Each structure stands twice: as C-alpha cells, then as structure tokens.
Short mmCIF file of C-alpha atoms in Angstrom, two decimals:
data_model
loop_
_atom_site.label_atom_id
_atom_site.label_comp_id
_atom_site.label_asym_id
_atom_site.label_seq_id
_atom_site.Cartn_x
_atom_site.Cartn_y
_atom_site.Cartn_z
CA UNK A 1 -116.04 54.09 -13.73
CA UNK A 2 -114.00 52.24 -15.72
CA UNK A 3 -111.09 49.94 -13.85
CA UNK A 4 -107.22 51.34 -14.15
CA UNK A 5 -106.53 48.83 -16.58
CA UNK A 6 -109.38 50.01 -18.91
CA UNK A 7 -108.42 54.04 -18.33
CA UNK A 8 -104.50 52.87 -19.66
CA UNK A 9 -106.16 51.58 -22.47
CA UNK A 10 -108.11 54.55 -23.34
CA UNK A 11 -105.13 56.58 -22.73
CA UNK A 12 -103.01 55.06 -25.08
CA UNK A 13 -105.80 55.30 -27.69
CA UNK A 14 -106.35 58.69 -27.71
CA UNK A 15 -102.54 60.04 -27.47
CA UNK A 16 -100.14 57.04 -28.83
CA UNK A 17 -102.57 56.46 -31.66
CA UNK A 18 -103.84 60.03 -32.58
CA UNK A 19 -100.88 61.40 -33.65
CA UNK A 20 -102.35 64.78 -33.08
CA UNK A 21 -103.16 64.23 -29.83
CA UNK A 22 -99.51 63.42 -29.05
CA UNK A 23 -98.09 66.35 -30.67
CA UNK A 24 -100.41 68.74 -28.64
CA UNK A 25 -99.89 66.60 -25.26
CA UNK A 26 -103.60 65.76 -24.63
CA UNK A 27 -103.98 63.32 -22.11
CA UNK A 28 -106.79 61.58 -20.67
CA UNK A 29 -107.27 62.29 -17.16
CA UNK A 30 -110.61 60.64 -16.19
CA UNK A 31 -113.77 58.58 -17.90
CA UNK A 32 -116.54 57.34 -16.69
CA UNK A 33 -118.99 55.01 -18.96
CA UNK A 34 -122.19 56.25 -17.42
CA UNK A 35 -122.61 58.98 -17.59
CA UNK A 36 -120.19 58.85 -20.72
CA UNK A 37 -117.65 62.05 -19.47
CA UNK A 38 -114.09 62.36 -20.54
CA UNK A 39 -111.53 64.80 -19.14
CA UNK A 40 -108.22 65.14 -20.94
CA UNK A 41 -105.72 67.95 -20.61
CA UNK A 42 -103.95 69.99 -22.43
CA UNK A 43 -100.42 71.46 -21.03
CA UNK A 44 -99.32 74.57 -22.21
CA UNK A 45 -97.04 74.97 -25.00
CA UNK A 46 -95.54 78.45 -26.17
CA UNK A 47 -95.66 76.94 -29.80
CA UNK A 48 -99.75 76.60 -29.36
CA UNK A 49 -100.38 80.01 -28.65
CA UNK A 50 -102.10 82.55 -31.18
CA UNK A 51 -100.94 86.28 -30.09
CA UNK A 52 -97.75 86.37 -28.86
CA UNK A 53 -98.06 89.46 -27.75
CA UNK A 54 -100.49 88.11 -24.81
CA UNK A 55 -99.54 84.83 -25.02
CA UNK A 56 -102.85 83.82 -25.06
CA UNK A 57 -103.56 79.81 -26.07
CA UNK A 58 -104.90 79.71 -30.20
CA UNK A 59 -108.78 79.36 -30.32
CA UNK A 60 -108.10 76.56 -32.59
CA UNK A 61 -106.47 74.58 -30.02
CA UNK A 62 -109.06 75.08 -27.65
CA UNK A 63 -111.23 73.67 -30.43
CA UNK A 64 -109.30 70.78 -31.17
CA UNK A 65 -109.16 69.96 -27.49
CA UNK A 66 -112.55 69.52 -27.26
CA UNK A 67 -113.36 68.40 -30.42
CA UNK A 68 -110.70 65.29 -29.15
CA UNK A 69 -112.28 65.77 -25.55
CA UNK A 70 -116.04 64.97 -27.10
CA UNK A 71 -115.05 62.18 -28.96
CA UNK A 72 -113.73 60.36 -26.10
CA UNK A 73 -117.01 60.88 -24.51
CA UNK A 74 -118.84 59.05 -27.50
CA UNK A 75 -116.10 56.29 -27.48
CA UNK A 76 -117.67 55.49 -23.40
CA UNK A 77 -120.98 56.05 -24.77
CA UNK A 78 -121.01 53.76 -27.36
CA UNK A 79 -121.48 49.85 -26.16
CA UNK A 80 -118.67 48.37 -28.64
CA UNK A 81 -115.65 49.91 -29.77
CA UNK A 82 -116.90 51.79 -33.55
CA UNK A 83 -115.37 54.33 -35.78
CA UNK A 84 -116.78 57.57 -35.33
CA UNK A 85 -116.37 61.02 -37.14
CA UNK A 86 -117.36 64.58 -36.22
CA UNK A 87 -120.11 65.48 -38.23
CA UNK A 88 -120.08 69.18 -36.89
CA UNK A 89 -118.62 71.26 -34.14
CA UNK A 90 -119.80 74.96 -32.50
CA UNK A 91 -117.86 76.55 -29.93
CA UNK A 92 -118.64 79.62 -28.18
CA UNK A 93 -115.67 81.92 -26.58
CA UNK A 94 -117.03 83.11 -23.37
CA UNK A 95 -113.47 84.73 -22.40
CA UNK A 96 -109.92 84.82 -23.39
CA UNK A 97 -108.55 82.22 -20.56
CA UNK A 98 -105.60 82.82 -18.50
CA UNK A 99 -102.35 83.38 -20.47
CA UNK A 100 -99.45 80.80 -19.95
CA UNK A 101 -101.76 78.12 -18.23
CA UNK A 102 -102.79 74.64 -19.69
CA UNK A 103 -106.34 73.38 -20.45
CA UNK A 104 -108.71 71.13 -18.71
CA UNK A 105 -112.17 70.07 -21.01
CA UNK A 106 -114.64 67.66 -19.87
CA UNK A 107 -117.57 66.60 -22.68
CA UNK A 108 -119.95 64.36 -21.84
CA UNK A 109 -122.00 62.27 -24.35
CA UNK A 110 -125.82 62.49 -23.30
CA UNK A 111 -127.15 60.96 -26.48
CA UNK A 112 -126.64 58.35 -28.83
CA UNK A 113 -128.93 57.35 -31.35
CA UNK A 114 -128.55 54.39 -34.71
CA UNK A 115 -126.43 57.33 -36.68
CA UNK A 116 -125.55 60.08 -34.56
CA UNK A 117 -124.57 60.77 -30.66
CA UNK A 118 -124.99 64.06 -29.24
CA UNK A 119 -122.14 66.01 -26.74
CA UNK A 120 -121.93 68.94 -24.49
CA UNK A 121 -118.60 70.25 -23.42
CA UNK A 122 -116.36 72.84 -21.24
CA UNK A 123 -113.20 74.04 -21.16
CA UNK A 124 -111.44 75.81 -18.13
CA UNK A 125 -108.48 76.05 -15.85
CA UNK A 126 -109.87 75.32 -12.34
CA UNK A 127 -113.20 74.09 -12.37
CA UNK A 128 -115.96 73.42 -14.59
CA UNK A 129 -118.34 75.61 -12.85
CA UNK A 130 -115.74 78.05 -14.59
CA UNK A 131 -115.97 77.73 -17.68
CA UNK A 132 -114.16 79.83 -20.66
CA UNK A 133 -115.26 78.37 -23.53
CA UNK A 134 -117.95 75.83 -23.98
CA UNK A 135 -119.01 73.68 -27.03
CA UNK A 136 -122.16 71.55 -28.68
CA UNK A 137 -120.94 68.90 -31.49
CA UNK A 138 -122.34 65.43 -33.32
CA UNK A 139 -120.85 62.78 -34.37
CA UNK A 140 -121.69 59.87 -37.03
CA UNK A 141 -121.06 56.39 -35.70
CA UNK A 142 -119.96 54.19 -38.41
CA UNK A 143 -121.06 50.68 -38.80
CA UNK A 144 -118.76 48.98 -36.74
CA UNK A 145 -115.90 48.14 -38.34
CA UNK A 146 -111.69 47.85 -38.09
CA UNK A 147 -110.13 51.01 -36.50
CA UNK A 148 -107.15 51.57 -34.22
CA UNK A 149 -109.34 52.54 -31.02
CA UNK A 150 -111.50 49.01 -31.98
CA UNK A 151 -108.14 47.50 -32.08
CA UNK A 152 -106.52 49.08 -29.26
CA UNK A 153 -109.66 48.32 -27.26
CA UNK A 154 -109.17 44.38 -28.59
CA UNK A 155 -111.99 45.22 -30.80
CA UNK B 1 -92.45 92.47 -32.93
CA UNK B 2 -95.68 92.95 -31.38
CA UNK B 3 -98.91 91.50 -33.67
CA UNK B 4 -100.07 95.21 -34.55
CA UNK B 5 -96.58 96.20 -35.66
CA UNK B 6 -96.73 92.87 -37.86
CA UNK B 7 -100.05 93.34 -39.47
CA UNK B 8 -98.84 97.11 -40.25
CA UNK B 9 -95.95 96.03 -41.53
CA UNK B 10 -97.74 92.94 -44.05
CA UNK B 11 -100.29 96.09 -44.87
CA UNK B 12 -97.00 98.24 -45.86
CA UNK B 13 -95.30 95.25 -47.65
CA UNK B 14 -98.21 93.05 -48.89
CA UNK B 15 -96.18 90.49 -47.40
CA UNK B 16 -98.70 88.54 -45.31
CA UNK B 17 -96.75 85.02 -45.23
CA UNK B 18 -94.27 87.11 -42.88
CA UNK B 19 -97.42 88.24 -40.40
CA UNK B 20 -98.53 84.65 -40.56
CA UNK B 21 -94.74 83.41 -39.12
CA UNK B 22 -95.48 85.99 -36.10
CA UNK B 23 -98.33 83.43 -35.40
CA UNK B 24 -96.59 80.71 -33.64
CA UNK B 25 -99.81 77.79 -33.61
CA UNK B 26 -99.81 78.74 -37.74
CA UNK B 27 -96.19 77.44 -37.60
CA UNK B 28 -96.99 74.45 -35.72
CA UNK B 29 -99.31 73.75 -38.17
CA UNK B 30 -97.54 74.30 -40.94
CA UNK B 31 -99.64 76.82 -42.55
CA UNK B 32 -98.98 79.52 -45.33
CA UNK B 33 -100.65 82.17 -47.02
CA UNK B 34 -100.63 83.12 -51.00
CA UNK B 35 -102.05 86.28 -52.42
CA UNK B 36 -103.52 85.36 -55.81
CA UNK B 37 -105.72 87.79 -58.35
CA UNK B 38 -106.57 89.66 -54.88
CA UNK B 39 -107.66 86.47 -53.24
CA UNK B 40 -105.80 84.90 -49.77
CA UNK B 41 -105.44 81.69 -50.22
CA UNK B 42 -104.07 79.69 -47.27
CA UNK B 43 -102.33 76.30 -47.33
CA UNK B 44 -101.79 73.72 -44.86
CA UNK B 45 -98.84 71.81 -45.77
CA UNK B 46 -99.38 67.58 -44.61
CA UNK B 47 -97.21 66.59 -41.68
CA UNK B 48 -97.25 63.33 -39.81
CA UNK B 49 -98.41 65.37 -36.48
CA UNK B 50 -101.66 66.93 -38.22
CA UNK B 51 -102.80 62.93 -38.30
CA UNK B 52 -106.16 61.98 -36.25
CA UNK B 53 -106.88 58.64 -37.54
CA UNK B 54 -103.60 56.81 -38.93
CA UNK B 55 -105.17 53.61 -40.46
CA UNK B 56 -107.36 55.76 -42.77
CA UNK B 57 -105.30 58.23 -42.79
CA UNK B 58 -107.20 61.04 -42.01
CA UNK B 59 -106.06 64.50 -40.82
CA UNK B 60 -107.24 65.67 -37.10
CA UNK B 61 -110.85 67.75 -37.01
CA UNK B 62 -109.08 70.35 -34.51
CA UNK B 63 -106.27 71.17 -37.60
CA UNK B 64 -109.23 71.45 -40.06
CA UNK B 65 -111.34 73.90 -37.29
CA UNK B 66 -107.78 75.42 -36.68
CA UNK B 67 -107.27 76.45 -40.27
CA UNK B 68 -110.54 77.67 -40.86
CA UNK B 69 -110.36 79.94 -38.04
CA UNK B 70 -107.16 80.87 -38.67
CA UNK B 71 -108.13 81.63 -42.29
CA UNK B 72 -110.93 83.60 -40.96
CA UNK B 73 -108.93 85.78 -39.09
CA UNK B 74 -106.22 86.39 -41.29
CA UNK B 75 -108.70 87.68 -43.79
CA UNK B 76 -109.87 90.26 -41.58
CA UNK B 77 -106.54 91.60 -41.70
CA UNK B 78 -106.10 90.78 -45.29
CA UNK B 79 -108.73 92.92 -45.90
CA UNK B 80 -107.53 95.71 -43.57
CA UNK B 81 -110.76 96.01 -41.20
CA UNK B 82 -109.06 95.05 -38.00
CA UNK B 83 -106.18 96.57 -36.68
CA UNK B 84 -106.03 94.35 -33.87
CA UNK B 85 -105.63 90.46 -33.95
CA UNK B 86 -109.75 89.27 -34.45
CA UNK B 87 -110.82 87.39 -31.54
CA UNK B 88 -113.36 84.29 -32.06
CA UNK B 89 -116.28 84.98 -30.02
CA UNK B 90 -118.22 81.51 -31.57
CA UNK B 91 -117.31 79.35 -34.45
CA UNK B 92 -119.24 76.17 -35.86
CA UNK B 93 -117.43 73.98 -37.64
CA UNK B 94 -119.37 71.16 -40.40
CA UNK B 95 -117.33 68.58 -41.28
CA UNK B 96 -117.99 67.43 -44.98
CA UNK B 97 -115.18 64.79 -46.02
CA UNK B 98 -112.73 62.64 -44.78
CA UNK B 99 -108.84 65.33 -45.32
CA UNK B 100 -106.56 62.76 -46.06
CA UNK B 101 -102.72 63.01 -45.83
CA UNK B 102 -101.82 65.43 -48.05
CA UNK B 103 -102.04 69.43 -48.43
CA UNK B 104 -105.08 71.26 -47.25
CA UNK B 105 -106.16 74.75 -48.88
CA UNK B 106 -108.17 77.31 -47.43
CA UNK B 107 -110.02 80.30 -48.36
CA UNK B 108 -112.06 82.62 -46.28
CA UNK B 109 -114.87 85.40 -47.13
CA UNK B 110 -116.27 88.44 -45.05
CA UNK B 111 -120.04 87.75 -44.93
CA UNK B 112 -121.07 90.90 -42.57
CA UNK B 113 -118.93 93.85 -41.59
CA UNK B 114 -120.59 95.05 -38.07
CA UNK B 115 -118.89 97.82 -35.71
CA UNK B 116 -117.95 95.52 -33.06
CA UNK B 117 -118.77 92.08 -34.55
CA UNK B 118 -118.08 90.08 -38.33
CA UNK B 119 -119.68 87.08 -39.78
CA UNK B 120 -116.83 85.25 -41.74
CA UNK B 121 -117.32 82.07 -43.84
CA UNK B 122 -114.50 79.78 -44.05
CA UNK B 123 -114.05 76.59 -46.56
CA UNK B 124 -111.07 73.66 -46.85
CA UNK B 125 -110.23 71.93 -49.32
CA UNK B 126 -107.84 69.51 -50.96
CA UNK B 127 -107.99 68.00 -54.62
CA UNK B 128 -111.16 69.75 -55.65
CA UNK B 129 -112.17 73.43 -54.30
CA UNK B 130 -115.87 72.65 -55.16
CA UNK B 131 -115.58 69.28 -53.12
CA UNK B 132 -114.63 70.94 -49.62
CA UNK B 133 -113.66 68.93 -46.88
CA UNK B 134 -114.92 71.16 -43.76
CA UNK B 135 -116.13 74.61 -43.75
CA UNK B 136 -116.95 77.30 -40.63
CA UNK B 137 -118.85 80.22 -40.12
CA UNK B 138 -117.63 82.33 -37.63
CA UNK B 139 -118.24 85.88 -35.47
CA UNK B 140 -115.79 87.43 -34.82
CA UNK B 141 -114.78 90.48 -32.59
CA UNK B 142 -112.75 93.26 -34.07
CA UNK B 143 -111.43 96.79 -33.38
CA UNK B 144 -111.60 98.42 -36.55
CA UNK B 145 -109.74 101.58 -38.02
CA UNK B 146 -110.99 104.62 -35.95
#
C-alpha cells in the first residue's frame, strides 16, 4: 500500500496533469503496488451522459474511465516511473448502470512483460462483485524516458 | 425533445448535426457531424480538455474510444436501421498513433446488419485518412424499424 504521501502524488498525476481526467472529475481513490490495483471515481455529470432521455452515463465515458483506471494500475506495476500508451482496449456492456449515479472502476495490472503489461478491469456503483461493465486492455511501456507522471513522481 | 423525436426529426430534415446537439457527452466533446457524397463524416474539434498527455501533447484514449463509438452509433441512425438510440453491448478499441492536438475525423461503416445485434467498424483520423490514429469494432444492440 503505498504511504499518504505517495497516494497525493499519484493523485495529482492522474487529474492535475491529465487534463482529461480533470475535466471528467476522475479521482484516485485507492492504489496498492502489489497487487498493482487502482480505484478512481468518476462523479456524475449531466454533461457526460449519452441519452438524455434516460439520463443514462455515455458508454464512452465509461470507457475512458477505465481506460484512465487501467493505466494507473500499470503506473504501480511498473518498478520506475515510464511512459506508457494503450496499445488496445475491449469493453464489454453487461448492463446499462443506474441513471444519475457516479462511477467507481478498479483495474488491476496482473502482468508486465519487456514491451507490454496486461490489465483486467470493472466498473460499478456499489461493489465490484457488481459489476456493469468490465474491460481487458494492453499497454506498451516505453523505454523510460521524460514524462509528466516520471516527473511528478521525481522521476 | 426526446432522442426518438430527434433522430425522426434529422431523418425528416437530413439535418443530423442538430440530433448530434441532443447528445450532451458529443457536446462536451466537441464533436460534429458532416454529410458528404452520402458519407457521415464526424469531427472532433481540439480543445485543451480532450488532452491526456500534455508534454507530448497527445489527446486522451477515452475521447478517441468516445468518438469511435459515438461515430458508430450515429451511423446506425444515419443509415436509418435503428429507431432507438444503439446501445454498445462490447467495443474493442486498437490504438494505432499518437492524436496530437489538433482536429480528429471520424468515419464509421455497418459491417453486419443482424435482427437484434450489428457489427460496426469505426476509424479516426487526423492529417491522413489512410494513416488512422485508433480504430473500433463494435456490436451493437438495436431496435430496428418494425
């Protein structure tokens, strides 16, 4: 688990430096380094949602919060702070979600190997054991190099 | 309006940039649609807040999966065989290029028209439409015209 002072630094990675993140209120609610799991959440906004008519959250939001949600997990996976990109993404609607409410998604990272890590996540309202939409994605790690997570992290 | 109303009215009209400001995440990201030689083309105009990696820059992978299924289902409706607003059932998204900070086109194709379920291909673009930058496949569940 990583101390208080490390989860503020994480926090501020992913949402003052990921512009994106910011504008869709994602914030990083808990980490862990091993196993590599990352929960952020995701408020809800009326300006995020797809149907008005339901009021229903935008699949694409729910894919961008775990798209954000699974690279966090790779970040505590990988030893020393390194770019990373998503190298591809699949995410399976199992149900529509409650209208009105916010988002919890928790990936974990259960593989990393020289080019590519490997990440399972959820995303639900309650609990994880409840989940309403769940997702597989890669990522390529980068040689390590200058980024604003590396430098955030004093990297 | 309710959505239905809206995509009868863009049917009636051929004004689909009107259905697409009914969609209030398309606003939020800025996005617009173009009818062109009886093609939808979509656009996703840059903005600061679209930004995932400042110091490259490089647009956020949730805008790019966000336009693709967006572009997805607004050809479904383009192409009149939903009367309902498609719902994503599962959607894999291949990232190809770094989208840098600038506009971000989008184009979508019907692959397989089932009765409940359709296989839609989506592709993104930005300088070059044979040099995309992410592209999706999709299923997606409609109600089609009884």
């Amino acid at each position: 688990m990583p101390d208080s002072a490390d989860l503020d630094v994480l926090r501020a990675a992913f949402r003052e430096f990921v512009p994106h993140n910011k504008a869709l209120g994602l914030e990083l609610v808990e980490a862990t380094y091993s196993p590599a799991v990352a929960i952020l959440s995701l408020p809800f906004d009326a300006r995020l949602v797809g149907n008005p008519d339901t009021g229903h959250l935008h699949g694409g939001v729910i894919t961008s919060l775990l798209d954000a949600t699974c690279g966090a997990s790779v970040f505590l996976a990988l030893k020393e702070p390194t770019p990373i990109a998503t190298l591809d993404l699949r995410v399976d609607h199992l149900g529509p979600g409650t209208a009105g409410r916010g988002v919890i998604a928790r990936a974990e990272c259960f593989k990393v190997t020289r080019n590519v890590a490997f990440v399972r996540a959820l995303a639900y309202h309650d609990a994880p054991a409840e989940p309403f939409a769940t997702a597989v994605a890669t990522f390529m790690i980068s040689t390590p190099g200058k980024s604003v997570v590396a430098a955030a992290l004093g990297g | 309006m309710s959505i239905v109303a809206a995509i009868e009215r863009a049917r009636a009209t051929r004004d689909f940039n009107a259905f697409v400001g009914e969609v209030p995440y398309a606003r939020f990201l800025g996005i617009t649609v173009e009818e062109r030689d009886g093609l939808l083309y979509g656009r996703m105009k840059f903005a600061d807040h679209l930004v995932g990696n400042p110091t490259l820059p490089a647009l956020h992978g949730g805008t790019l999966a966000a336009l693709l299924e967006l572009a997805a289902q607004f050809e479904l409706i383009y192409r009149a065989e939903t009367i309902v607003l498609p719902k994503t059932v599962t959607i894999t998204v291949d990232y190809l290029r770094s989208a840098k900070a600038r506009d971000t086109f989008v184009r979508a194709n019907i692959v397989r028209q089932g009765r409940r379920v359709t296989a839609v291909h989506a592709q993104a673009w930005q300088d070059d439409e044979s040099k995309p930058v992410a592209r999706a496949s999709a299923n997606m569940l409609i109600l089609g015209k009884t």
